[in-house]
PDB file of C-alpha atoms in Angstrom:
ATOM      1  CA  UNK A  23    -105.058 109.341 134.848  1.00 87.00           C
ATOM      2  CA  UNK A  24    -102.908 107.625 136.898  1.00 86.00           C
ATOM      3  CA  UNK A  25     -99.418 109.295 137.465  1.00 94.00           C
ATOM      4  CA  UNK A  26     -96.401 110.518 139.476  1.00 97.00           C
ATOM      5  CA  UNK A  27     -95.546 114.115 138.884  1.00 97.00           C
ATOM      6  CA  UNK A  28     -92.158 115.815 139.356  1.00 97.00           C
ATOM      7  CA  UNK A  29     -91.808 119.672 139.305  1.00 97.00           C
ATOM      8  CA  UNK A  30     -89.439 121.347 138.340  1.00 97.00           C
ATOM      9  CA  UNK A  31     -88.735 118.918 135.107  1.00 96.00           C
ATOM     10  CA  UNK A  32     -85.429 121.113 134.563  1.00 97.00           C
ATOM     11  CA  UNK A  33     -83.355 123.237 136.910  1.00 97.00           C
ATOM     12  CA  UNK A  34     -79.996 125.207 137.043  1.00 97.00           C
ATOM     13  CA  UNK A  35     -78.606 126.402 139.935  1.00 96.00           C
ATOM     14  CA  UNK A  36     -75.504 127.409 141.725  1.00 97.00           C
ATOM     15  CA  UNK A  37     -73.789 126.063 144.249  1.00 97.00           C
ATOM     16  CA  UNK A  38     -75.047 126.699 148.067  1.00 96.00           C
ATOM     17  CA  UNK A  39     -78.379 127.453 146.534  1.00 97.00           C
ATOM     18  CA  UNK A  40     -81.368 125.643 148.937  1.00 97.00           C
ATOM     19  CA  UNK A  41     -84.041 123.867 146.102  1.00 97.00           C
ATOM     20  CA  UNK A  42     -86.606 121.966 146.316  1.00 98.00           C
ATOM     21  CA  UNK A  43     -87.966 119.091 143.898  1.00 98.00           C
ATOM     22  CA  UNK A  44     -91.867 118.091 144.474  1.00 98.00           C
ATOM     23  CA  UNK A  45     -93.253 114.707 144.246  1.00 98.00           C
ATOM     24  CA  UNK A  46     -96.832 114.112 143.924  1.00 98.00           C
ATOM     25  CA  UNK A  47     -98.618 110.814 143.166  1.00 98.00           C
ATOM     26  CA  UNK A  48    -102.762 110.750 142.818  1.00 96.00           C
ATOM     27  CA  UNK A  49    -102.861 106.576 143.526  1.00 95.00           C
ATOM     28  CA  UNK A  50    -103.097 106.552 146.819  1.00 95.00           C
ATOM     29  CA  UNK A  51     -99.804 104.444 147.309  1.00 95.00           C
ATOM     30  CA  UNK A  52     -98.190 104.010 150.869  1.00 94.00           C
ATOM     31  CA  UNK A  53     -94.495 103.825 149.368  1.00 93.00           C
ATOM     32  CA  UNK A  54     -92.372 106.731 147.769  1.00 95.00           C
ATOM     33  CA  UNK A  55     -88.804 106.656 146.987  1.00 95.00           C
ATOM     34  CA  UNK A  56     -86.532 109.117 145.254  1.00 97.00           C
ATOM     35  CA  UNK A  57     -83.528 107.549 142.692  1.00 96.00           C
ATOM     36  CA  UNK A  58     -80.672 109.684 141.367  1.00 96.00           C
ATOM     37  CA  UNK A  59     -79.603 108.271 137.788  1.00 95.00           C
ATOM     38  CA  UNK A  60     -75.638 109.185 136.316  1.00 93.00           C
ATOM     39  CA  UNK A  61     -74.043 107.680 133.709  1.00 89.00           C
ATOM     40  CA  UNK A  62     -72.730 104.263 134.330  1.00 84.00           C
ATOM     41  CA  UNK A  63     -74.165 103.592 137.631  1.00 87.00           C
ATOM     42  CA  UNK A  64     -77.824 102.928 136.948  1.00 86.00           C
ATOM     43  CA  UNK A  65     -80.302 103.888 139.395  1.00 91.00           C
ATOM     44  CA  UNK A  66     -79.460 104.686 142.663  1.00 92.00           C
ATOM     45  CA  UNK A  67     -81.803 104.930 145.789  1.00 93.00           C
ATOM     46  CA  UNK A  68     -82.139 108.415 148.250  1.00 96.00           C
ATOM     47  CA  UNK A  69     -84.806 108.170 150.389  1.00 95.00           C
ATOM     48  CA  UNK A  70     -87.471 106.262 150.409  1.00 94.00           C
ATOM     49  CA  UNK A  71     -91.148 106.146 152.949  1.00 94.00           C
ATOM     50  CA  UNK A  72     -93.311 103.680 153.918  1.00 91.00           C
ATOM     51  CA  UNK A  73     -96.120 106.392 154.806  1.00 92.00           C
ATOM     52  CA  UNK A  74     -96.550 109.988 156.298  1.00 93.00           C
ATOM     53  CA  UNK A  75     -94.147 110.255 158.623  1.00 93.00           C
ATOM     54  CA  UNK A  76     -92.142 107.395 157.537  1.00 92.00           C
ATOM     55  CA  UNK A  77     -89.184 107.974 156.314  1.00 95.00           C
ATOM     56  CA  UNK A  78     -85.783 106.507 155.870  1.00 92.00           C
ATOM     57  CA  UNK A  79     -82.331 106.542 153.976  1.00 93.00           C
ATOM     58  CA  UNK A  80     -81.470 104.631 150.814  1.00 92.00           C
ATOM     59  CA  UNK A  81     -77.654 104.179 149.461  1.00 90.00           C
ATOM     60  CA  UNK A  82     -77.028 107.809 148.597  1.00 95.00           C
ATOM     61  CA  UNK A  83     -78.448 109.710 150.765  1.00 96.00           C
ATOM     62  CA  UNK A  84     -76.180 112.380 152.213  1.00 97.00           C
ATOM     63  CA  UNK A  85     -76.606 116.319 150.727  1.00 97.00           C
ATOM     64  CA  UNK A  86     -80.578 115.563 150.811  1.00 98.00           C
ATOM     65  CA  UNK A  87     -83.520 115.558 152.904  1.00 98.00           C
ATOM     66  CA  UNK A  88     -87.070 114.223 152.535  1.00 98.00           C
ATOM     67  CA  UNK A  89     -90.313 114.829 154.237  1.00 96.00           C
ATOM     68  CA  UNK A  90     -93.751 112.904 153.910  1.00 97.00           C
ATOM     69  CA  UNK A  91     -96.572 115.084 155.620  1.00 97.00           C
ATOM     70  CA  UNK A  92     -99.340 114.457 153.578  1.00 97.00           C
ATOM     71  CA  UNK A  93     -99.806 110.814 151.617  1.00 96.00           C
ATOM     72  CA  UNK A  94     -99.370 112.041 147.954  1.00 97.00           C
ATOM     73  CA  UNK A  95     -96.477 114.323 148.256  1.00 98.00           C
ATOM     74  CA  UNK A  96     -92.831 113.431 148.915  1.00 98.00           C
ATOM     75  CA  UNK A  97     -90.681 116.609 148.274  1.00 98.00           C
ATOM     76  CA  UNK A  98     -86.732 116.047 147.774  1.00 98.00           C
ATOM     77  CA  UNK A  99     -84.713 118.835 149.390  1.00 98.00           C
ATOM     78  CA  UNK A 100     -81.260 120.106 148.739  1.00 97.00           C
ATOM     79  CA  UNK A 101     -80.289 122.238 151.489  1.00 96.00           C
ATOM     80  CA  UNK A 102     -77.183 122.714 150.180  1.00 97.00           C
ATOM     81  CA  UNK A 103     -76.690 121.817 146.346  1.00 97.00           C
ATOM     82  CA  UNK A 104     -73.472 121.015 145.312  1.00 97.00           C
ATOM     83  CA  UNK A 105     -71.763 120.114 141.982  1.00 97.00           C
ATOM     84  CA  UNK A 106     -71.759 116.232 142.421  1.00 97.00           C
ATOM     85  CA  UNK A 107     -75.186 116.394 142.698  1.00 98.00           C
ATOM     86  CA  UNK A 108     -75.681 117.216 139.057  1.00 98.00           C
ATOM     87  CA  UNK A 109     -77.971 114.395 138.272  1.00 97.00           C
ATOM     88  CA  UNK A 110     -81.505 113.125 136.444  1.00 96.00           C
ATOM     89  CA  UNK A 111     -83.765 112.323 139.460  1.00 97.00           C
ATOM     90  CA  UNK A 112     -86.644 110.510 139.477  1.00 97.00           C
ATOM     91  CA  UNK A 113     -89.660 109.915 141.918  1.00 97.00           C
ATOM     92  CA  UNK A 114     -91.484 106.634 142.282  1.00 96.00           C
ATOM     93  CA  UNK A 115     -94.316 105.493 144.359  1.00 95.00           C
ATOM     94  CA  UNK A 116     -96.249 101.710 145.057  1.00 93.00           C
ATOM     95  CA  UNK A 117     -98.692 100.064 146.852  1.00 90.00           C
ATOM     96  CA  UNK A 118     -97.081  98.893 150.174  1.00 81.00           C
ATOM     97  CA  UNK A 119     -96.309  95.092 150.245  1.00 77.00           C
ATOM     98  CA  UNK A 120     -94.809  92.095 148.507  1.00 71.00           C
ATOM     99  CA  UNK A 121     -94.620  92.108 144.779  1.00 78.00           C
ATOM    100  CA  UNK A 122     -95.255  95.460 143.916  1.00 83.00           C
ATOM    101  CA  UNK A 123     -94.061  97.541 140.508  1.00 87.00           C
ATOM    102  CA  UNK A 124     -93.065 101.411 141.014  1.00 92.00           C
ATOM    103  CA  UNK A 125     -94.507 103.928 138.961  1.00 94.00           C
ATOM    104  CA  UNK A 126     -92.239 106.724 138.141  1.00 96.00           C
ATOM    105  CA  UNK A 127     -92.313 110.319 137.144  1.00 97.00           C
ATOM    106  CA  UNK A 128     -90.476 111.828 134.345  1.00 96.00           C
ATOM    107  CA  UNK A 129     -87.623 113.043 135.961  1.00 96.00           C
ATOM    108  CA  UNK A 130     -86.153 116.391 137.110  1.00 97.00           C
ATOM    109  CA  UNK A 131     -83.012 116.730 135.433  1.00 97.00           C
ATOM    110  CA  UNK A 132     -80.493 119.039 138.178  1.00 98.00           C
ATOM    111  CA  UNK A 133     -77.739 121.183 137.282  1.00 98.00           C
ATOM    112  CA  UNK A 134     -75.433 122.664 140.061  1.00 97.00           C
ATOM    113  CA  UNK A 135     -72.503 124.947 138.810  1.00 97.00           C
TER     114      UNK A 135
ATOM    115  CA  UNK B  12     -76.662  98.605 147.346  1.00 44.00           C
ATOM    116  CA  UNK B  13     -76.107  97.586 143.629  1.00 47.00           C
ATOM    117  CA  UNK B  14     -78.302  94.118 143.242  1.00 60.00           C
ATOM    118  CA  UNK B  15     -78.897  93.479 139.474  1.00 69.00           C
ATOM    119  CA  UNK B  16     -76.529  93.396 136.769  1.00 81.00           C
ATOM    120  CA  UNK B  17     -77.709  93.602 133.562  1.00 84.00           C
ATOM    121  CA  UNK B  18     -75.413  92.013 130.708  1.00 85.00           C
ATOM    122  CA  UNK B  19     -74.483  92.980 127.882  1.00 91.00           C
ATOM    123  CA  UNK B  20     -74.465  96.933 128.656  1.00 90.00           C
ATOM    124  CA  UNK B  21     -75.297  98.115 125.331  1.00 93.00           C
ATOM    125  CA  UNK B  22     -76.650  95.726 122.562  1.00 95.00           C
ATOM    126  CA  UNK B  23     -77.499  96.482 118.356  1.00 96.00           C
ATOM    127  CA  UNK B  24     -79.815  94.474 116.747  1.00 96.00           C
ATOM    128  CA  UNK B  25     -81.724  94.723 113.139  1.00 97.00           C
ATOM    129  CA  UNK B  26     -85.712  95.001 113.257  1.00 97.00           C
ATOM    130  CA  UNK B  27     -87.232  91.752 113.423  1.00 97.00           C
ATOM    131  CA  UNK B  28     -84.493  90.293 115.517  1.00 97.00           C
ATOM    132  CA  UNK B  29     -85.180  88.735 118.823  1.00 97.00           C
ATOM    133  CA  UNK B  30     -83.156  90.281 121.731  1.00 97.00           C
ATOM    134  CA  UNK B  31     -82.057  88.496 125.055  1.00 97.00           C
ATOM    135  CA  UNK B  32     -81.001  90.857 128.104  1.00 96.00           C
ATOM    136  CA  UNK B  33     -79.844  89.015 131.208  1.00 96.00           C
ATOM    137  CA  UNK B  34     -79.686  89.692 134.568  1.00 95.00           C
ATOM    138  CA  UNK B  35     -77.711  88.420 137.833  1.00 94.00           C
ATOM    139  CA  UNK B  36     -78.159  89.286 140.876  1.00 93.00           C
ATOM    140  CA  UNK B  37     -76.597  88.595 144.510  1.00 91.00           C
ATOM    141  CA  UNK B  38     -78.977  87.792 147.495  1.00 87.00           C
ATOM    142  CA  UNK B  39     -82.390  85.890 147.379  1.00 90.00           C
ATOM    143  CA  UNK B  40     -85.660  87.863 146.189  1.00 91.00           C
ATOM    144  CA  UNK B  41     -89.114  87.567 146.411  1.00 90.00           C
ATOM    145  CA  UNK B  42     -89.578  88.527 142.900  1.00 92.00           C
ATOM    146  CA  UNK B  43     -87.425  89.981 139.934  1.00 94.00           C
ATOM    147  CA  UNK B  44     -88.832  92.982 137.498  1.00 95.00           C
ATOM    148  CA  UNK B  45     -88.156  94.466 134.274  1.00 96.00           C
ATOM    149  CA  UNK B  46     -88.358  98.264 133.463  1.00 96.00           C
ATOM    150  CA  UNK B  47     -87.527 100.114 130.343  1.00 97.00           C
ATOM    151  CA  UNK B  48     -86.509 103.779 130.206  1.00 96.00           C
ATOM    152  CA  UNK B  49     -86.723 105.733 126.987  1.00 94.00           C
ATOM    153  CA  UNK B  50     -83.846 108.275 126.676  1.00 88.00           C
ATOM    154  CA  UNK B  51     -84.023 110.459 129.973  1.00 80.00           C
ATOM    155  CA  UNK B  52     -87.764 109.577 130.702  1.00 88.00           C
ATOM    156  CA  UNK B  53     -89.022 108.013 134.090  1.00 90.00           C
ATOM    157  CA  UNK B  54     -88.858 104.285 133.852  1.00 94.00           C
ATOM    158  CA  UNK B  55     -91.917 101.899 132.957  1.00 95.00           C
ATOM    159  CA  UNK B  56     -92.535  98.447 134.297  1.00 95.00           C
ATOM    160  CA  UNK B  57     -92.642  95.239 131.945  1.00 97.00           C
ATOM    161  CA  UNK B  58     -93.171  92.251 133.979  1.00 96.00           C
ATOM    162  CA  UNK B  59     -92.622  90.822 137.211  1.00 95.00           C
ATOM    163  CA  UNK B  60     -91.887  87.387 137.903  1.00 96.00           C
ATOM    164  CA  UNK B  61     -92.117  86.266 141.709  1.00 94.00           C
ATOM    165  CA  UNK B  62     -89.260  83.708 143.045  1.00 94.00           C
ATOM    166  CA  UNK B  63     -91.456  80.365 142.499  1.00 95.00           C
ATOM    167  CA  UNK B  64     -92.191  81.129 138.751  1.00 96.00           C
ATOM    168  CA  UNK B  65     -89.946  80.047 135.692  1.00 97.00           C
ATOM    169  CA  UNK B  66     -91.020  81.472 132.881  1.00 98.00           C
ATOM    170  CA  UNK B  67     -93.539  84.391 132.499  1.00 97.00           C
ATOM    171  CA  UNK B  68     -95.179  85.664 129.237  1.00 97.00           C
ATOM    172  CA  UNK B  69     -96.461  89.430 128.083  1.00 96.00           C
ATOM    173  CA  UNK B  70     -97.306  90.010 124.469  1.00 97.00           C
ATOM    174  CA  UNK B  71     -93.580  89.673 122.484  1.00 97.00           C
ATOM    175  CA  UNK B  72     -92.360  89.503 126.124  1.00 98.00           C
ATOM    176  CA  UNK B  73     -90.838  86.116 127.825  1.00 98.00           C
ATOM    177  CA  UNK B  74     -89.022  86.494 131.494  1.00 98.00           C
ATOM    178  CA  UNK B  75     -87.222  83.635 132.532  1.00 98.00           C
ATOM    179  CA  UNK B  76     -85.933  83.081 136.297  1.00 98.00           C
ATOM    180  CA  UNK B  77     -83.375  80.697 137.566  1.00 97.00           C
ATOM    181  CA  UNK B  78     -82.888  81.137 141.563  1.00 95.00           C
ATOM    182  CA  UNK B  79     -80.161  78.731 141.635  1.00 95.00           C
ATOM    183  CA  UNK B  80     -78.169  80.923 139.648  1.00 95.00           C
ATOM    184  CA  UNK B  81     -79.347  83.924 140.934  1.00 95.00           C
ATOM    185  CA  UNK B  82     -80.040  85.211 136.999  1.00 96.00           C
ATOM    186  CA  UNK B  83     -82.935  86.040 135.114  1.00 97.00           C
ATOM    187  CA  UNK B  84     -83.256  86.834 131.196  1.00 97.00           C
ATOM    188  CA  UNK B  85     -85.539  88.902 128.970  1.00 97.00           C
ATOM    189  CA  UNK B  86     -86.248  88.070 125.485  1.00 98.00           C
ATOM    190  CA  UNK B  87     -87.637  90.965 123.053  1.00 98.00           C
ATOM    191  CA  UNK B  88     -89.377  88.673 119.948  1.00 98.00           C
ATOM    192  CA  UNK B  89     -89.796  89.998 116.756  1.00 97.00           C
ATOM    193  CA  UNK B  90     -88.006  93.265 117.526  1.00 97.00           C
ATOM    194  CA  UNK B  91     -89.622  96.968 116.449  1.00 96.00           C
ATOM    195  CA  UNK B  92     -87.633  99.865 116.117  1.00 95.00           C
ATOM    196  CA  UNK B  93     -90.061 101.164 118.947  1.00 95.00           C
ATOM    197  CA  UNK B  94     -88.430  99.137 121.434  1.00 97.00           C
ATOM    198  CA  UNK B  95     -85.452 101.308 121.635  1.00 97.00           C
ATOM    199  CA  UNK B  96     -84.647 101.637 125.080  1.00 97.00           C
ATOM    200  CA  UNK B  97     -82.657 100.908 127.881  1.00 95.00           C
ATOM    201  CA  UNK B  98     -84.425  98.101 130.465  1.00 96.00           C
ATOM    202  CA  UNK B  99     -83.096  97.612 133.909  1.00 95.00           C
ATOM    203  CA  UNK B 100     -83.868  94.872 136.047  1.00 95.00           C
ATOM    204  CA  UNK B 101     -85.009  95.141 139.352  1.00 93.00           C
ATOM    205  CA  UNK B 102     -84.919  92.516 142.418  1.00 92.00           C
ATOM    206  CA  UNK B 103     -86.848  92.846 145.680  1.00 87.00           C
ATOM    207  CA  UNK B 104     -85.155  91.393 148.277  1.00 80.00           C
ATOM    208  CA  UNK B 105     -86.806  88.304 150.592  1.00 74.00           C
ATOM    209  CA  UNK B 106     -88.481  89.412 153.646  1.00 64.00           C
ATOM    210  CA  UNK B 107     -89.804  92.310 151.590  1.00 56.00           C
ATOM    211  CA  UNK B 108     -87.472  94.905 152.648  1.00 56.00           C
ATOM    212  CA  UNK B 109     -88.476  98.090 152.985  1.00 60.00           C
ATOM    213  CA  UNK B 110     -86.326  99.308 150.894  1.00 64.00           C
ATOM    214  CA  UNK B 111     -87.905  98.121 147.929  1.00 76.00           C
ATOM    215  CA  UNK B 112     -86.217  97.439 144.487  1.00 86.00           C
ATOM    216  CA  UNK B 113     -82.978  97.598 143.662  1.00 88.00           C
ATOM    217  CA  UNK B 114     -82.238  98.406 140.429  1.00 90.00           C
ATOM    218  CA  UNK B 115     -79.036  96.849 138.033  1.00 89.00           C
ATOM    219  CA  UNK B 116     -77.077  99.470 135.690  1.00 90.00           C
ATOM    220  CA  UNK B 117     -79.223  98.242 133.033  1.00 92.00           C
ATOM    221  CA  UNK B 118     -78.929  97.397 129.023  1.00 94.00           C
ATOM    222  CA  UNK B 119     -79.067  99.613 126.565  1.00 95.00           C
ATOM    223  CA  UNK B 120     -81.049  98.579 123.439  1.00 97.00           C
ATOM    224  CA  UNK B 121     -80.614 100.053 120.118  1.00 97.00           C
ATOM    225  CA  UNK B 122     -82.850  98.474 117.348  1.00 96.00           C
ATOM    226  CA  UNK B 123     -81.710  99.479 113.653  1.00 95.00           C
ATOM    227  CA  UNK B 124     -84.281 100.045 111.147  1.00 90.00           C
TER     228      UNK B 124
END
């Protein structure tokens, strides 16, 4: 079946605390983003990449870091985590090009106290 | 940046109504997309409908663009209590971009049995 998958789906933390969210899509697609998603101001785009080793910022991307070393896999990083980046995030991947939909995962709703 | 703006926010409707969403937007686009989200799940794409195209039709779906306006609307026929959701509109910028879609605060849909 084909799918995005985000891991963890839920997460607490504290403040300072380094975490990691995975990303992993089984299409084959070139192009991976990562959207943050609060109340009132829809999605919002992180970091997106074009292919391994492509990467580059979206509108909010400051507290977060990205890598892309193997096709499928686009992990978010928060070195750092800090309250205002309590937030439902969601990965998304396409085909590379013109005209293409995103498929998403289910999100990985983030709690930082 | 914030592209799409989806009007009205929230909307109420009985089952079996028809439903009308619309969507402006600021710069010119190669094509203009339609996602719904079900409370806190990742989103899922309805239809696209490229820059050249006036109307489009899926199932109780019908996507209509108007470039001179910058605005596009999406009609919901014969409403279900299924449909339920909130739907976001998405534009992707001429000259591709490789930033890909960028996605409007979206409408929230609430269909009353």
């Amino acid at each position: 079946e084909a799918q995005v998958t985000q891991n963890p789906r839920y997460l607490i933390t504290v403040t300072g605390k380094k975490l990691t969210v995975t990303c992993s899509q089984n299409m084959n697609h070139e192009y991976m983003s990562w959207y943050r998603q609060d109340p009132g101001l829809g999605l919002r785009q992180i970091y997106y990449s074009m292919n391994v080793e492509v990467t580059d910022k979206g509108d909010v991307p400051e507290g977060y870091k990205v890598s892309r070393k193997e096709k499928r896999n686009f992990p978010l990083i928060l070195e750092s985590p800090s309250p205002n980046q309590t937030s439902l995030y969601f990965c998304a991947s396409s085909l590379w090009g013109a005209g293409r939909s995103q498929y998403f995962g289910p999100g990985t709703r983030l709690l930082v106290l | 940046s914030q592209q799409g703006e989806e009007d009205p926010q929230a909307l109420s409707i009985q089952e079996g109504e028809n439903a009308t969403m619309n969507c402006s937007y600021k710069t010119s686009i190669n094509n203009l997309q339609w996602y719904r989200q079900n409370s806190g799940r990742g989103l899922v794409h309805l239809i696209l409908i490229r820059s050249n195209e006036r109307e489009k039709h899926s199932g109780r779906l019908r996507v209509t663009l108007d470039t001179s306006k910058k605005s596009s609307s999406l009609l919901i026929t014969a409403s279900r209590a299924a449909d339920t959701a909130s739907y976001f509109c998405a534009t992707e910028a001429s000259g591709g971009g490789a930033d890909g879609l960028t996605f409007g605060k979206g409408t929230h849909l609430i269909i009353q049995p």
